[in-house]
Amino acid sequence: MPYLLNQAADVTSRSFEGAYKDRYGMLRTEWRVLFHLGRYGAMTAKEICGRARMHKTKVSRAVRALEEKRFLERQTRSDDRRHEMLSLTPTGARVFRDLVKEAQRFDTALMAEFSAEEAAQMRALLIRLAQL
Amino acid sequence: MPYLLNQAADVTSRSFEGAYKDRYGMLRTEWRVLFHLGRYGAMTAKEICGRARMHKTKVSRAVRALEEKRFLERQTRSDDRRHEMLSLTPTGARVFRDLVKEAQRFDTALMAEFSAEEAAQMRALLIRLAQL
DNA sequence: GGTTGTTAGTTACAAAAGCAACTACTACGA
DNA sequence: TCGTAGTAGTTGCTTTTGTAACTAACAACC
């Protein structure tokens, strides 16, 4: 089962990779961070680690890369200067919207191979699996 | 969807990782090569690339590692000396059987979270996805 | 106020993956 | 038989990931 999941994840991820890589020179980790900030609003790196199940070093590096691209900004929180609130810049938000649109297109195309019920069930099962 | 698949693949793969890593000091790539040889019999590195969707350098390095562990042997084919038939040694076959048993246990435990139909459907859907 | 422990995030170093150039071999046509 | 092209597999170099040690900031306790 892990093997099947990896195969499926690999095949689908690779076909979508071009969207963020070719257009914006982003890595997968960067796209994931951008996605979480766009989808759920400003948060700290730590929170991204938790939500996206990414290791903090990966997040740290992705944040720096996105910052250099001017896609996000950090703001040290005044009440606890260890925390840095991360938020998308207008440019970052624009990129996010563009890529989300692309992702939806991609997902629709992918799911065209399956019936609506199959797609829904698949999604539900994967969510349960990912939460184990 | 790729994101969900990756999450699920990551979670499940990591829990099984210990089986081959801790006991036999194998990498995931090595386990995959060993698995294909054990499951489908002797074949060339090229064939493994195709079946397992792995890049040839990954396969090449995994084969060398497995050879050093005495889990597999190579035999240059006499009709075309570019080809090397890879096959498991008795030790390799034993390791394969052990890990397959472990994998089945793992899979059973994983699927205990789901009904039999759900598990079957999931498997079928993933196979279709992986073949896109 | 200073020591101790804890947390957010970074950095340095090691392991692994990806890519492109390479070797060794075969096939085929001039 | 020579030259060209193509294939199986390896090696060297670069990029990315993982791990562990680190810095900076805070909190709590004495």
PDB file of N, CA, C and O (backbone and C1' of nucleotides) in Angstrom, chain A residues 45-46 56-57 60 64 74 82 84, chain C residues 6-13 18:
ATOM      1  N   ALA A  45       6.122  30.040  11.002  1.00  0.00           N
ATOM      2  CA  ALA A  45       6.750  28.882  10.368  1.00  0.00           C
ATOM      3  C   ALA A  45       6.368  27.600  11.108  1.00  0.00           C
ATOM      4  O   ALA A  45       6.094  26.569  10.492  1.00  0.00           O
ATOM      5  N   LYS A  46       6.324  27.711  12.410  1.00  0.00           N
ATOM      6  CA  LYS A  46       5.991  26.547  13.225  1.00  0.00           C
ATOM      7  C   LYS A  46       4.635  25.982  12.863  1.00  0.00           C
ATOM      8  O   LYS A  46       4.458  24.762  12.739  1.00  0.00           O
ATOM      9  N   LYS A  56      11.028  21.521  10.075  1.00  0.00           N
ATOM     10  CA  LYS A  56      11.238  22.958  10.197  1.00  0.00           C
ATOM     11  C   LYS A  56      12.383  23.493   9.337  1.00  0.00           C
ATOM     12  O   LYS A  56      12.343  24.643   8.912  1.00  0.00           O
ATOM     13  N   THR A  57      13.379  22.659   9.063  1.00  0.00           N
ATOM     14  CA  THR A  57      14.457  23.154   8.201  1.00  0.00           C
ATOM     15  C   THR A  57      13.962  23.352   6.767  1.00  0.00           C
ATOM     16  O   THR A  57      14.335  24.312   6.102  1.00  0.00           O
ATOM     17  N   SER A  60      12.013  26.498   6.831  1.00  0.00           N
ATOM     18  CA  SER A  60      12.919  27.633   6.952  1.00  0.00           C
ATOM     19  C   SER A  60      13.530  28.011   5.606  1.00  0.00           C
ATOM     20  O   SER A  60      13.571  29.170   5.222  1.00  0.00           O
ATOM     21  N   ARG A  64      12.816  31.373   3.189  1.00  0.00           N
ATOM     22  CA  ARG A  64      13.856  32.281   2.708  1.00  0.00           C
ATOM     23  C   ARG A  64      13.774  32.450   1.189  1.00  0.00           C
ATOM     24  O   ARG A  64      13.878  33.554   0.656  1.00  0.00           O
ATOM     25  N   ARG A  74       8.136  38.716   6.360  1.00  0.00           N
ATOM     26  CA  ARG A  74       8.099  38.284   7.753  1.00  0.00           C
ATOM     27  C   ARG A  74       7.925  39.514   8.619  1.00  0.00           C
ATOM     28  O   ARG A  74       8.415  40.591   8.309  1.00  0.00           O
ATOM     29  N   ARG A  82      10.547  35.774  19.312  1.00  0.00           N
ATOM     30  CA  ARG A  82      10.997  34.543  18.659  1.00  0.00           C
ATOM     31  C   ARG A  82      10.105  34.211  17.467  1.00  0.00           C
ATOM     32  O   ARG A  82      10.518  33.562  16.508  1.00  0.00           O
ATOM     33  N   GLU A  84       7.825  34.722  14.128  1.00  0.00           N
ATOM     34  CA  GLU A  84       7.770  35.569  12.937  1.00  0.00           C
ATOM     35  C   GLU A  84       6.492  35.270  12.191  1.00  0.00           C
ATOM     36  O   GLU A  84       6.289  34.149  11.731  1.00  0.00           O
TER      37      GLU A  84
ATOM     38  P    DT C   6      12.919  21.372  29.858  1.00  0.00           P
ATOM     39  O5'  DT C   6      12.265  22.422  28.852  1.00  0.00           O
ATOM     40  C5'  DT C   6      11.368  23.415  29.365  1.00  0.00           C
ATOM     41  C4'  DT C   6      10.922  24.323  28.229  1.00  0.00           C
ATOM     42  C3'  DT C   6      10.838  23.623  26.873  1.00  0.00           C
ATOM     43  O3'  DT C   6       9.590  23.936  26.270  1.00  0.00           O
ATOM     44  C1'  DT C   6      12.150  25.586  26.709  1.00  0.00           C
ATOM     45  P    DT C   7       9.140  23.279  24.889  1.00  0.00           P
ATOM     46  O5'  DT C   7       9.119  24.520  23.897  1.00  0.00           O
ATOM     47  C5'  DT C   7       8.492  25.746  24.300  1.00  0.00           C
ATOM     48  C4'  DT C   7       8.823  26.792  23.251  1.00  0.00           C
ATOM     49  C3'  DT C   7       8.737  26.257  21.815  1.00  0.00           C
ATOM     50  O3'  DT C   7       8.000  27.162  21.005  1.00  0.00           O
ATOM     51  C1'  DT C   7      10.828  27.268  22.189  1.00  0.00           C
ATOM     52  P    DA C   8       7.737  26.868  19.470  1.00  0.00           P
ATOM     53  O5'  DA C   8       8.665  27.948  18.783  1.00  0.00           O
ATOM     54  C5'  DA C   8       8.279  29.321  18.790  1.00  0.00           C
ATOM     55  C4'  DA C   8       9.123  30.091  17.788  1.00  0.00           C
ATOM     56  C3'  DA C   8       9.062  29.540  16.356  1.00  0.00           C
ATOM     57  O3'  DA C   8       8.948  30.631  15.449  1.00  0.00           O
ATOM     58  C1'  DA C   8      11.297  29.440  17.185  1.00  0.00           C
ATOM     59  P    DG C   9       8.840  30.393  13.894  1.00  0.00           P
ATOM     60  O5'  DG C   9      10.371  30.323  13.492  1.00  0.00           O
ATOM     61  C5'  DG C   9      11.176  31.509  13.656  1.00  0.00           C
ATOM     62  C4'  DG C   9      12.619  31.145  13.426  1.00  0.00           C
ATOM     63  C3'  DG C   9      12.937  30.548  12.050  1.00  0.00           C
ATOM     64  O3'  DG C   9      13.686  31.506  11.318  1.00  0.00           O
ATOM     65  C1'  DG C   9      14.126  29.480  13.805  1.00  0.00           C
ATOM     66  P    DT C  10      14.357  31.210   9.901  1.00  0.00           P
ATOM     67  O5'  DT C  10      15.831  30.770  10.319  1.00  0.00           O
ATOM     68  C5'  DT C  10      16.628  31.712  11.033  1.00  0.00           C
ATOM     69  C4'  DT C  10      18.044  31.159  11.190  1.00  0.00           C
ATOM     70  C3'  DT C  10      18.730  30.787   9.881  1.00  0.00           C
ATOM     71  O3'  DT C  10      19.981  31.456   9.880  1.00  0.00           O
ATOM     72  C1'  DT C  10      18.868  29.001  11.441  1.00  0.00           C
ATOM     73  P    DT C  11      20.933  31.380   8.586  1.00  0.00           P
ATOM     74  O5'  DT C  11      22.011  30.274   9.005  1.00  0.00           O
ATOM     75  C5'  DT C  11      22.603  30.331  10.293  1.00  0.00           C
ATOM     76  C4'  DT C  11      23.527  29.140  10.480  1.00  0.00           C
ATOM     77  C3'  DT C  11      24.284  28.702   9.230  1.00  0.00           C
ATOM     78  O3'  DT C  11      25.556  28.254   9.656  1.00  0.00           O
ATOM     79  C1'  DT C  11      23.061  26.892  10.049  1.00  0.00           C
ATOM     80  P    DA C  12      26.798  28.278   8.649  1.00  0.00           P
ATOM     81  O5'  DA C  12      27.507  26.890   8.982  1.00  0.00           O
ATOM     82  C5'  DA C  12      27.612  26.477  10.340  1.00  0.00           C
ATOM     83  C4'  DA C  12      27.881  24.975  10.383  1.00  0.00           C
ATOM     84  C3'  DA C  12      28.711  24.457   9.213  1.00  0.00           C
ATOM     85  O3'  DA C  12      29.542  23.419   9.704  1.00  0.00           O
ATOM     86  C1'  DA C  12      26.632  23.346   9.235  1.00  0.00           C
ATOM     87  P    DC C  13      30.729  22.851   8.813  1.00  0.00           P
ATOM     88  O5'  DC C  13      30.340  21.314   8.669  1.00  0.00           O
ATOM     89  C5'  DC C  13      29.910  20.601   9.830  1.00  0.00           C
ATOM     90  C4'  DC C  13      29.126  19.377   9.397  1.00  0.00           C
ATOM     91  C3'  DC C  13      29.756  18.607   8.223  1.00  0.00           C
ATOM     92  O3'  DC C  13      29.786  17.235   8.569  1.00  0.00           O
ATOM     93  C1'  DC C  13      27.470  18.980   7.832  1.00  0.00           C
ATOM     94  P    DG C  18      15.214  11.563  -7.712  1.00  0.00           P
ATOM     95  O5'  DG C  18      16.215  12.623  -8.359  1.00  0.00           O
ATOM     96  C5'  DG C  18      15.983  14.015  -8.134  1.00  0.00           C
ATOM     97  C4'  DG C  18      16.732  14.810  -9.186  1.00  0.00           C
ATOM     98  C3'  DG C  18      16.522  14.324 -10.622  1.00  0.00           C
ATOM     99  O3'  DG C  18      16.428  15.484 -11.447  1.00  0.00           O
ATOM    100  C1'  DG C  18      18.820  14.204 -10.064  1.00  0.00           C
TER     101       DG C  18
END
